[in-house]
mmCIF file of C-alpha atoms in Angstrom:
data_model
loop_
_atom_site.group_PDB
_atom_site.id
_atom_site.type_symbol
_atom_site.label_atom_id
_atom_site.label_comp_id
_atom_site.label_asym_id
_atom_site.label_seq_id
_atom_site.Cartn_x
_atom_site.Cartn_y
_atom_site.Cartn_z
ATOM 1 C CA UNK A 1 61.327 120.908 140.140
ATOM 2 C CA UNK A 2 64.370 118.729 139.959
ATOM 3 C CA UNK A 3 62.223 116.545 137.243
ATOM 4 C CA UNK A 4 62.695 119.818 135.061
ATOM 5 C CA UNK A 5 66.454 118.986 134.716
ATOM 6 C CA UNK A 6 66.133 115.235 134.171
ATOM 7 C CA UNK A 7 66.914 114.357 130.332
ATOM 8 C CA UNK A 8 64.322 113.679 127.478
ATOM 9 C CA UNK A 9 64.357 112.601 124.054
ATOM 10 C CA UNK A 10 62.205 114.881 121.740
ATOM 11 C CA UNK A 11 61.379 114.786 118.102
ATOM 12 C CA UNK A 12 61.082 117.560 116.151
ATOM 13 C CA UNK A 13 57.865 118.163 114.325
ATOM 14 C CA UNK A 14 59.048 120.549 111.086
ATOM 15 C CA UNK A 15 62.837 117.970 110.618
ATOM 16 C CA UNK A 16 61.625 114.728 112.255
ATOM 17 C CA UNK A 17 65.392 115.428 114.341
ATOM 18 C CA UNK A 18 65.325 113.635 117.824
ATOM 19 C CA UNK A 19 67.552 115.090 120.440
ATOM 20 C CA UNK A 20 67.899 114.508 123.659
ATOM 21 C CA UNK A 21 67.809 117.366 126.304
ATOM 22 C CA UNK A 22 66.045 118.487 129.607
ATOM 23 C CA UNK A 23 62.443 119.622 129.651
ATOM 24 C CA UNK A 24 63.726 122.759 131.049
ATOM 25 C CA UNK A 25 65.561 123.434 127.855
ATOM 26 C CA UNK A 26 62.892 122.130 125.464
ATOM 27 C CA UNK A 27 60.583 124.781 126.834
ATOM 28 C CA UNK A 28 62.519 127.376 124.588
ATOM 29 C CA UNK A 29 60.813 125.196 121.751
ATOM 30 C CA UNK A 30 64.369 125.144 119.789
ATOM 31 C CA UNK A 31 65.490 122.277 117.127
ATOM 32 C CA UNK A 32 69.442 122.568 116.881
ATOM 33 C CA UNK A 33 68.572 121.757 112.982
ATOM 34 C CA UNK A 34 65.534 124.161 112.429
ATOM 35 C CA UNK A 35 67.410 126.795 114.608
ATOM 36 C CA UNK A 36 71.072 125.678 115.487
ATOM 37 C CA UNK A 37 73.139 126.165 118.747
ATOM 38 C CA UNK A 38 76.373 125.800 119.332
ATOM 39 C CA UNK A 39 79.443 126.625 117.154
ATOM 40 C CA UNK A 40 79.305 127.293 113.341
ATOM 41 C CA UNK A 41 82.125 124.493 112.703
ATOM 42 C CA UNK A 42 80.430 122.223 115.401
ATOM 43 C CA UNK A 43 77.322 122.515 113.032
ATOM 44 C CA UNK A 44 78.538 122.656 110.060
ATOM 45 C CA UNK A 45 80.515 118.630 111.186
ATOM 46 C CA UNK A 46 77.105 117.876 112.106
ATOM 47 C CA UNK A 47 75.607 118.221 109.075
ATOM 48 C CA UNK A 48 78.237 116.884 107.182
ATOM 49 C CA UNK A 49 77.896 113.931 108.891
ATOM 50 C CA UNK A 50 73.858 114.016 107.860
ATOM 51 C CA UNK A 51 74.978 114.289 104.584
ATOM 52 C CA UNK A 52 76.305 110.909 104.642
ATOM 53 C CA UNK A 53 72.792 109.425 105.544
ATOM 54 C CA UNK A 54 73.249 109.258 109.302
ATOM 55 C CA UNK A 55 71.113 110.602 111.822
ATOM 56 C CA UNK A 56 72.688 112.662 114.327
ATOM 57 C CA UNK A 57 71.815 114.289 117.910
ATOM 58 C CA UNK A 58 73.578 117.410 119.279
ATOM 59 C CA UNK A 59 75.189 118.114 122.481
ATOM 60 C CA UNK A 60 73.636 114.776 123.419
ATOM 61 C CA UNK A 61 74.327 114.162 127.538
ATOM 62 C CA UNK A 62 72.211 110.226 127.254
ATOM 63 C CA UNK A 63 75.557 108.266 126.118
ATOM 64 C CA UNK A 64 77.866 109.365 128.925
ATOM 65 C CA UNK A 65 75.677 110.753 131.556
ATOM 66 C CA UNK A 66 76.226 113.749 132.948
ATOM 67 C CA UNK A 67 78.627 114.201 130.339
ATOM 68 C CA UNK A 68 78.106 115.739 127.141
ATOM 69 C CA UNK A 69 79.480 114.209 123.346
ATOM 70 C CA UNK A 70 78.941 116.903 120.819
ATOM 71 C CA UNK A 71 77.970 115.108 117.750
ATOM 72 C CA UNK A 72 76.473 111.242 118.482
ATOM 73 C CA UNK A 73 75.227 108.721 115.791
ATOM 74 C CA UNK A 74 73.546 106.229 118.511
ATOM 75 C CA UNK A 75 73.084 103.640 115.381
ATOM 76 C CA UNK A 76 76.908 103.486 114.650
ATOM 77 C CA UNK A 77 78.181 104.071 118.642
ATOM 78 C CA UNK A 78 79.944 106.638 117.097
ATOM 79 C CA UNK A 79 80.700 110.078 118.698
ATOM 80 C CA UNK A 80 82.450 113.616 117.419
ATOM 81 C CA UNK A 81 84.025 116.139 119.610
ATOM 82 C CA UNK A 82 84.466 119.502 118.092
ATOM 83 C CA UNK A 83 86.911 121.284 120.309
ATOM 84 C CA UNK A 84 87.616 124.884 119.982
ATOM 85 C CA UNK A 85 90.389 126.359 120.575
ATOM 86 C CA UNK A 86 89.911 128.940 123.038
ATOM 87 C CA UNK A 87 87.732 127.136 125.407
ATOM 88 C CA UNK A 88 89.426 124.254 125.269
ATOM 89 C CA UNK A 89 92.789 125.498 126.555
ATOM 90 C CA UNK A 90 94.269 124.707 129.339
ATOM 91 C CA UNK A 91 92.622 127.816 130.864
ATOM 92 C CA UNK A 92 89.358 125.948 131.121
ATOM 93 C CA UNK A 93 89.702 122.310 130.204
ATOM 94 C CA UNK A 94 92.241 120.203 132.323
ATOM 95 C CA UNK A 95 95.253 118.347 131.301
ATOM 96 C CA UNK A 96 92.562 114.965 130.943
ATOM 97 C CA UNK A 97 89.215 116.816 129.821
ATOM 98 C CA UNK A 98 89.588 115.083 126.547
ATOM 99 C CA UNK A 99 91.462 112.119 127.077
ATOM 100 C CA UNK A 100 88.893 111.597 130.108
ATOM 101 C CA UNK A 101 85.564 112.174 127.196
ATOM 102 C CA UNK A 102 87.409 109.229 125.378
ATOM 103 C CA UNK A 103 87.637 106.851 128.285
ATOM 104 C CA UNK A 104 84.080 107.169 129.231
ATOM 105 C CA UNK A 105 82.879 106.746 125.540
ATOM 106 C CA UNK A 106 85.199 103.857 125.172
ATOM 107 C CA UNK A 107 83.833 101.900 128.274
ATOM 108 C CA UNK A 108 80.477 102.671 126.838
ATOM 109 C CA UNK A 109 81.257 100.950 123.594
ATOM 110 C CA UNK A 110 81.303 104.246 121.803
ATOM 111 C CA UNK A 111 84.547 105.215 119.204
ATOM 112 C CA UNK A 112 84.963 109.377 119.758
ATOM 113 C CA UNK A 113 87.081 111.051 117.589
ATOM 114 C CA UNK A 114 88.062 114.638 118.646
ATOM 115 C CA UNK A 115 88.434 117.507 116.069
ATOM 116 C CA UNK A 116 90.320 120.685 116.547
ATOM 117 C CA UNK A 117 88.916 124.049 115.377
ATOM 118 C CA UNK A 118 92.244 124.644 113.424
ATOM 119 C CA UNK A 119 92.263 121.657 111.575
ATOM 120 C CA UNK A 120 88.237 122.042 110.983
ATOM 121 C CA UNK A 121 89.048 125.625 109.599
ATOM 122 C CA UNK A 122 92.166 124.407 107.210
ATOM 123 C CA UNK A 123 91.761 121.017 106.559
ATOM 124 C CA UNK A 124 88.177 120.191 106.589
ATOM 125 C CA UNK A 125 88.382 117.812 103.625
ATOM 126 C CA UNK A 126 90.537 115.931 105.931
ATOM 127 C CA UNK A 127 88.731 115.917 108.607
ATOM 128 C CA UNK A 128 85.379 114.308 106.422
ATOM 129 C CA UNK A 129 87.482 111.785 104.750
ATOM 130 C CA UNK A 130 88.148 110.748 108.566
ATOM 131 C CA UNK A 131 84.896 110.756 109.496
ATOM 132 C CA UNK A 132 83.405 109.290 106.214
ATOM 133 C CA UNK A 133 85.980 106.371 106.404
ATOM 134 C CA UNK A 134 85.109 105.629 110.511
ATOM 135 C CA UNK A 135 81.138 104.846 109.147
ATOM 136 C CA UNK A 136 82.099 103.399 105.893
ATOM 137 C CA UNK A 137 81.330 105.719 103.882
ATOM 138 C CA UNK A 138 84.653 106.203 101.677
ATOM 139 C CA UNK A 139 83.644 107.175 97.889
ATOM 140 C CA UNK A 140 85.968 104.493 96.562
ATOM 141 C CA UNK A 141 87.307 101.868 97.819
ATOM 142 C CA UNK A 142 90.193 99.322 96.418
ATOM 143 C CA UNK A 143 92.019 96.260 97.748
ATOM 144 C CA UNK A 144 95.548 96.633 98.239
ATOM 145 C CA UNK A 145 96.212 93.103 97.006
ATOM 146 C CA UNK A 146 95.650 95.354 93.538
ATOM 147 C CA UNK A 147 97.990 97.335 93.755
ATOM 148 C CA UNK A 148 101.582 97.749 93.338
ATOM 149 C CA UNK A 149 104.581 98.568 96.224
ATOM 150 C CA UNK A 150 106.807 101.200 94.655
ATOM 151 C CA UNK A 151 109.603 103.396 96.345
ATOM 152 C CA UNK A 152 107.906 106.932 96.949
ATOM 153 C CA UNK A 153 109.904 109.867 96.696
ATOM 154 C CA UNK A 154 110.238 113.094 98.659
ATOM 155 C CA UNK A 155 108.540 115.653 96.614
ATOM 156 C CA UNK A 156 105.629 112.980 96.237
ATOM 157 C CA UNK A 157 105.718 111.770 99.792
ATOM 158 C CA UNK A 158 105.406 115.887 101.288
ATOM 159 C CA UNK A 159 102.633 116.472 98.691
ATOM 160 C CA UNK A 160 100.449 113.448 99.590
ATOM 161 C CA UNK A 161 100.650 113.891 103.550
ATOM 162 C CA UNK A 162 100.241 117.325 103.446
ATOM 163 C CA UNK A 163 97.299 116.615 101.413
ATOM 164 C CA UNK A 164 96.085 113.646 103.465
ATOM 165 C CA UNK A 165 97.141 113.059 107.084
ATOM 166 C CA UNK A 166 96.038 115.248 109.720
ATOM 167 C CA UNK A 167 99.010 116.220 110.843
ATOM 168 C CA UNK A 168 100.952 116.753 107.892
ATOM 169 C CA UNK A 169 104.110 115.699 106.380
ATOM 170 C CA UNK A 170 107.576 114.814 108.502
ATOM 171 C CA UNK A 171 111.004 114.429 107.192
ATOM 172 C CA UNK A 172 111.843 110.535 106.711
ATOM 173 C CA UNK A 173 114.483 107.894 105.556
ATOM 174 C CA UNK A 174 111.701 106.032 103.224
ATOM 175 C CA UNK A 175 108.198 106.047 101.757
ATOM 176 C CA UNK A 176 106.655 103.321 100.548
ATOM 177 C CA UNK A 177 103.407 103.529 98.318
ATOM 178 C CA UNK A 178 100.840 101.556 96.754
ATOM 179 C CA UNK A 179 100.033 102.435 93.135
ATOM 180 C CA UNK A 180 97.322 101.016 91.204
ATOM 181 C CA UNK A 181 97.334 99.908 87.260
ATOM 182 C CA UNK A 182 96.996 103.396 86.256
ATOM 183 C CA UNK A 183 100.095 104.638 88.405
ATOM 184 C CA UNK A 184 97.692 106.607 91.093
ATOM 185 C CA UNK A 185 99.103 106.748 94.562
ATOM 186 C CA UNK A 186 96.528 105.269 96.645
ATOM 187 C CA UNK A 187 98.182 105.029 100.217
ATOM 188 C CA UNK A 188 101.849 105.807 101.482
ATOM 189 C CA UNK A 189 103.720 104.555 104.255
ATOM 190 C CA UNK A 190 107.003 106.938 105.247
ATOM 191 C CA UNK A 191 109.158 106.136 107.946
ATOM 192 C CA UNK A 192 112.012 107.376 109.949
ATOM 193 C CA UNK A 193 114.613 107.138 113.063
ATOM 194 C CA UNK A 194 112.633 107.374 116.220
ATOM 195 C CA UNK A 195 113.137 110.763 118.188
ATOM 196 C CA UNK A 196 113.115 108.660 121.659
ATOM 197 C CA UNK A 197 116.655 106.682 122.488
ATOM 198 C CA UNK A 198 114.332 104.129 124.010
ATOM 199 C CA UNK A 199 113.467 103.078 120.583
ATOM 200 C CA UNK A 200 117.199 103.028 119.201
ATOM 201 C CA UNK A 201 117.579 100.486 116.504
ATOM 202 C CA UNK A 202 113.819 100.669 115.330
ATOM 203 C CA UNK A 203 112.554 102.484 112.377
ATOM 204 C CA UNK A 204 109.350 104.079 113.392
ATOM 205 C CA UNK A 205 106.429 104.628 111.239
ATOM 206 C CA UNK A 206 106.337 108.002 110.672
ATOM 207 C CA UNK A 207 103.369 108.412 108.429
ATOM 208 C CA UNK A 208 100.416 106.033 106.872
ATOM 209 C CA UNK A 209 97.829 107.532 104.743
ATOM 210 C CA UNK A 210 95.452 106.969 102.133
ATOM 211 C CA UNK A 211 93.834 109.126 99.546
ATOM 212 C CA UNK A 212 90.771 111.182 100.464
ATOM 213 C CA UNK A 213 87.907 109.620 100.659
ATOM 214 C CA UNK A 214 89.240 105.998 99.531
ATOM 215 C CA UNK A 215 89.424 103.040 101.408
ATOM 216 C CA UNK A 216 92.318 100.625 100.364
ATOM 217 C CA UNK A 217 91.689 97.297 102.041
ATOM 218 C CA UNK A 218 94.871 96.178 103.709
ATOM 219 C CA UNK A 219 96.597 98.673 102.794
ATOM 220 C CA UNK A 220 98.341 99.280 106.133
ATOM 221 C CA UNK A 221 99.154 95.081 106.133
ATOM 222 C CA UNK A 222 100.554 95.448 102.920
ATOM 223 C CA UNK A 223 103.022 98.540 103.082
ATOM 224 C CA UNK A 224 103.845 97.692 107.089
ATOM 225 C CA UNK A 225 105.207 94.011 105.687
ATOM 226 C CA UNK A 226 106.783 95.613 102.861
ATOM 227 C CA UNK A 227 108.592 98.107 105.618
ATOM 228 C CA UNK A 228 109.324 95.093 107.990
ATOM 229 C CA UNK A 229 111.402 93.054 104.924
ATOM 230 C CA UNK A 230 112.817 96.450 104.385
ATOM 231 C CA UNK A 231 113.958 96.153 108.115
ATOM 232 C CA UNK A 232 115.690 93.117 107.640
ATOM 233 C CA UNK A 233 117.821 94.200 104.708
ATOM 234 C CA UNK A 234 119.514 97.291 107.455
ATOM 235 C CA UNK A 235 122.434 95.775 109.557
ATOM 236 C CA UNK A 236 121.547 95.314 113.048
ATOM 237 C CA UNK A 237 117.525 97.113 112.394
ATOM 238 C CA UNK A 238 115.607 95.572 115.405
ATOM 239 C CA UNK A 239 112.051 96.344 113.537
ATOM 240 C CA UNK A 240 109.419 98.843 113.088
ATOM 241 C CA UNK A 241 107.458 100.869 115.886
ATOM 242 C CA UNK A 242 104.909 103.463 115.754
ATOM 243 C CA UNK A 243 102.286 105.790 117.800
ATOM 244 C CA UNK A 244 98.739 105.855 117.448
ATOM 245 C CA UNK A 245 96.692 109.359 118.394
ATOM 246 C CA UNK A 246 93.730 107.615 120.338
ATOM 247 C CA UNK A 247 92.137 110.987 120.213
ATOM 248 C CA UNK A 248 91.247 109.591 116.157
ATOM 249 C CA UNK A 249 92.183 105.743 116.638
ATOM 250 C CA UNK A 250 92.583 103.244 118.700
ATOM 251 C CA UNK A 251 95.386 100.799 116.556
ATOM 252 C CA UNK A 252 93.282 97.528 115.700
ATOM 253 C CA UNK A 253 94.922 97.779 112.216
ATOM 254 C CA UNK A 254 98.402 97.607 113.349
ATOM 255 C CA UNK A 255 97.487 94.590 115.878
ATOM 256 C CA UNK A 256 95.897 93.055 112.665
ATOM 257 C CA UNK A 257 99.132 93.794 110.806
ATOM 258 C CA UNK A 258 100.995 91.729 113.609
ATOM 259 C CA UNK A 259 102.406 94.290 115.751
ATOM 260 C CA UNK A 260 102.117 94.332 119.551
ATOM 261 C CA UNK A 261 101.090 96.970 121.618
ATOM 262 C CA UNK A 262 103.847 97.704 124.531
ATOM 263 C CA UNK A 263 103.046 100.596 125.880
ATOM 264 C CA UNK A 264 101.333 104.230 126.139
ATOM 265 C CA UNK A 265 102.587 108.030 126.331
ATOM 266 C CA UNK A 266 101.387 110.898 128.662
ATOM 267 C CA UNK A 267 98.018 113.012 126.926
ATOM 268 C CA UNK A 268 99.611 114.812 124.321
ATOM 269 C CA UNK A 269 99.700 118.900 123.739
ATOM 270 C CA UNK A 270 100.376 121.889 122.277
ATOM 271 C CA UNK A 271 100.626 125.150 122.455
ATOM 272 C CA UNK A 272 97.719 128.283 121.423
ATOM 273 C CA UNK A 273 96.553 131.773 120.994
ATOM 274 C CA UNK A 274 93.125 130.819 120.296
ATOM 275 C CA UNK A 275 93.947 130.921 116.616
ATOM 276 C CA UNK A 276 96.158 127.825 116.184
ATOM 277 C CA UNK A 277 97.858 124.829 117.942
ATOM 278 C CA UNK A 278 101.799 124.938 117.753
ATOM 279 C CA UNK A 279 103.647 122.241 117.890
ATOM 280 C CA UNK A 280 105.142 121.600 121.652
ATOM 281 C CA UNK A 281 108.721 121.130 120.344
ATOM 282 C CA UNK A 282 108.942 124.987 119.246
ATOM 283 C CA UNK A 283 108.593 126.470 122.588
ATOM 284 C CA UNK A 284 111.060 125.714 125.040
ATOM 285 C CA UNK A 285 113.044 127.187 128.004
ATOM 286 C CA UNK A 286 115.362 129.654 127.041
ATOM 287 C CA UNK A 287 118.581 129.106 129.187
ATOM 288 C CA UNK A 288 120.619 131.757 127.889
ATOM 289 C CA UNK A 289 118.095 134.264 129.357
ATOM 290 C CA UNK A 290 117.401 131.946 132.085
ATOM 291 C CA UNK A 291 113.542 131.814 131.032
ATOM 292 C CA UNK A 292 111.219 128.789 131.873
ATOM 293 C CA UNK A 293 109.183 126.781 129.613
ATOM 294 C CA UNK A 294 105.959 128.703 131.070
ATOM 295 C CA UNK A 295 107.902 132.358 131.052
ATOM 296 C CA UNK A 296 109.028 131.533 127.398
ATOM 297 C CA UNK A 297 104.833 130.660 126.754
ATOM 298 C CA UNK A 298 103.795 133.618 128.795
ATOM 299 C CA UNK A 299 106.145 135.897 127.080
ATOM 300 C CA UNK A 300 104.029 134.890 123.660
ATOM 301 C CA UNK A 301 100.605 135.050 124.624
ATOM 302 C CA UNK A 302 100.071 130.756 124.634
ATOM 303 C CA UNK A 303 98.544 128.347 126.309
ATOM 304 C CA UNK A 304 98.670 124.537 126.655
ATOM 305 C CA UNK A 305 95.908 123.087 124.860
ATOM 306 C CA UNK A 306 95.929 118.800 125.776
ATOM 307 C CA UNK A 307 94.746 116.093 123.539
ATOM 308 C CA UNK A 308 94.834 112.317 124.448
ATOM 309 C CA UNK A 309 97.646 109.746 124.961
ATOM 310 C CA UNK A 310 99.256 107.893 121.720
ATOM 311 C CA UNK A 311 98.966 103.993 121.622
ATOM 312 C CA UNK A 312 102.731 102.527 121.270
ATOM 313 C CA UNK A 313 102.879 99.563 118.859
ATOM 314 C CA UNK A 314 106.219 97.754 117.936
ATOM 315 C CA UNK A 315 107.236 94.890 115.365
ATOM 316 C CA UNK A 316 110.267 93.292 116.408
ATOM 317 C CA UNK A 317 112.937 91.021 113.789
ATOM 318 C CA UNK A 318 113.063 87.735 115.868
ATOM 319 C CA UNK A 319 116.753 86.861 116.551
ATOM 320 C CA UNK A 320 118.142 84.125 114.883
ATOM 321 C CA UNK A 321 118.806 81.515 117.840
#
């Protein structure tokens, strides 16, 4: 009957694990902890996140009905989506698949964060110090009002993004860091011309980090005023601007910081094989050989894979009246 399809909350009897699923499904008599479906990474986040004391249900359709949030901690409204590369091309997710999962969480009251399987695969420490620092679970934590503002430079600055931020280090005019007593690096700040003639005049945020798995209390107020005073020293600099990835935030610090939010970009993308993303900038339309974007892409084996749309935040210097 249709009843067999409706969903259920069960508890296992070996783990104590409650999931939710239809009584169609629980008829197989499966725990997704005692005997796990889904994808190795997908579990291995999950229990992870288990590791950090929270309880977790899998492929869990209650939050967003009919829709389906991979890993959800109902006690922190706090939701995972593993997303793997193959299946979550543009050959069978949609340009606003993910963007869309976010939405519906958000009106829910629910923060989602979306993983990729290439970042889960190469930068999985990464990944947990996100996820530990969303629940408040950082190992250490410091306030930035203890620490120092020193000029960072580029050697440093590559090292500690590409050992921190998601997406890795980018070339920029200036990085800022704090440093505590001992002369550790605890966050950095880099920034750089914008890309976009829109944003002429501004020096965009490039980069803000901290350390894995530390939490340095207003750190982002601290190096973002230290970057703004910096502003005012450039002839004619009209402030700083920045993007936020809503597929991991949502830019509360930056409005907290002082900044205004003024606008929002298309979902973002890139480009795959099913092994990797690449970055949308390095394939292009050939117009020597007359090729198209897509023949360029077909002509390599890729596919768009989309992501969600980037918050736009900006700080302006006041004119003097």
């Amino acid at each position: 009957t249709n009843a067999r399809h409706n969903n259920l909350e069960f508890k296992c009897k070996s783990c104590g694990l409650h999931q939710t699923t239809s009584l169609n499904h629980a008829t197989t008599k499966r725990c997704i902890q005692c005997d796990p479906v889904g994808s190795k990474p997908q579990i291995e986040i999950d229990r992870y996140v288990r590791s950090l004391g929270f309880c977790t249900s899998m492929c869990d359709r209650k939050p967003i009905a009919p829709y389906e949030i991979d890993i959800y901690l109902q006690e922190k409204n706090f939701g995972i989506e593993f997303n793997g590369l193959y299946f979550h091309s543009e050959n069978f997710k949609n340009k606003e698949y993910h963007a869309f999962k976010s939405a519906e969480c958000n009106k829910n009251g629910i923060q989602l964060i979306h993983i990729f399987e290439d970042e889960w695969n190469h930068k999985s420490e990464i990944c947990q110090s996100i996820i530990s620092h969303k629940l408040g679970k950082s190992s250490f934590k410091i306030a930035a009002r203890k620490c120092t503002i020193k000029h960072v430079d580029r050697s440093i600055r590559k090292e500690f993004f590409n050992s921190t931020h998601i997406d890795g280090d980018v070339k920029s005019s200036y990085c800022l860091g704090l440093f505590t007593d001992d002369n550790i690096l605890v966050a950095c700040l880099s920034l750089r011309k914008p890309s976009h003639r829109k944003y002429e005049g501004f020096l965009e945020i490039a980069r803000f980090s901290s350390l894995l798995n530390t939490s340095v209390m207003g750190g982002l107020g601290k190096l973002s005023n230290a970057a703004f005073d910096l502003c005012k020293t450039i002839p004619d600099c009209k402030g700083l601007m920045t993007y936020v990835d809503t597929r991991l935030g949502n830019g509360h610090g930056y409005v907290s910081a002082g900044f205004s939010k003024i606008g929002e970009t298309g979902n973002r993308f890139w480009w795959t094989a099913g092994h990797e993303r690449i970055d949308r900038f390095k394939i292009r339309a050939n117009k020597e050989e007359g090729l198209t974007e897509q023949e360029v892409a077909d002509s390599l084996g890729v596919v768009k894979i989309w992501g969600c749309p980037n918050l736009i935040f900006e700080k302006r210097i006041l004119a003097v009246q």
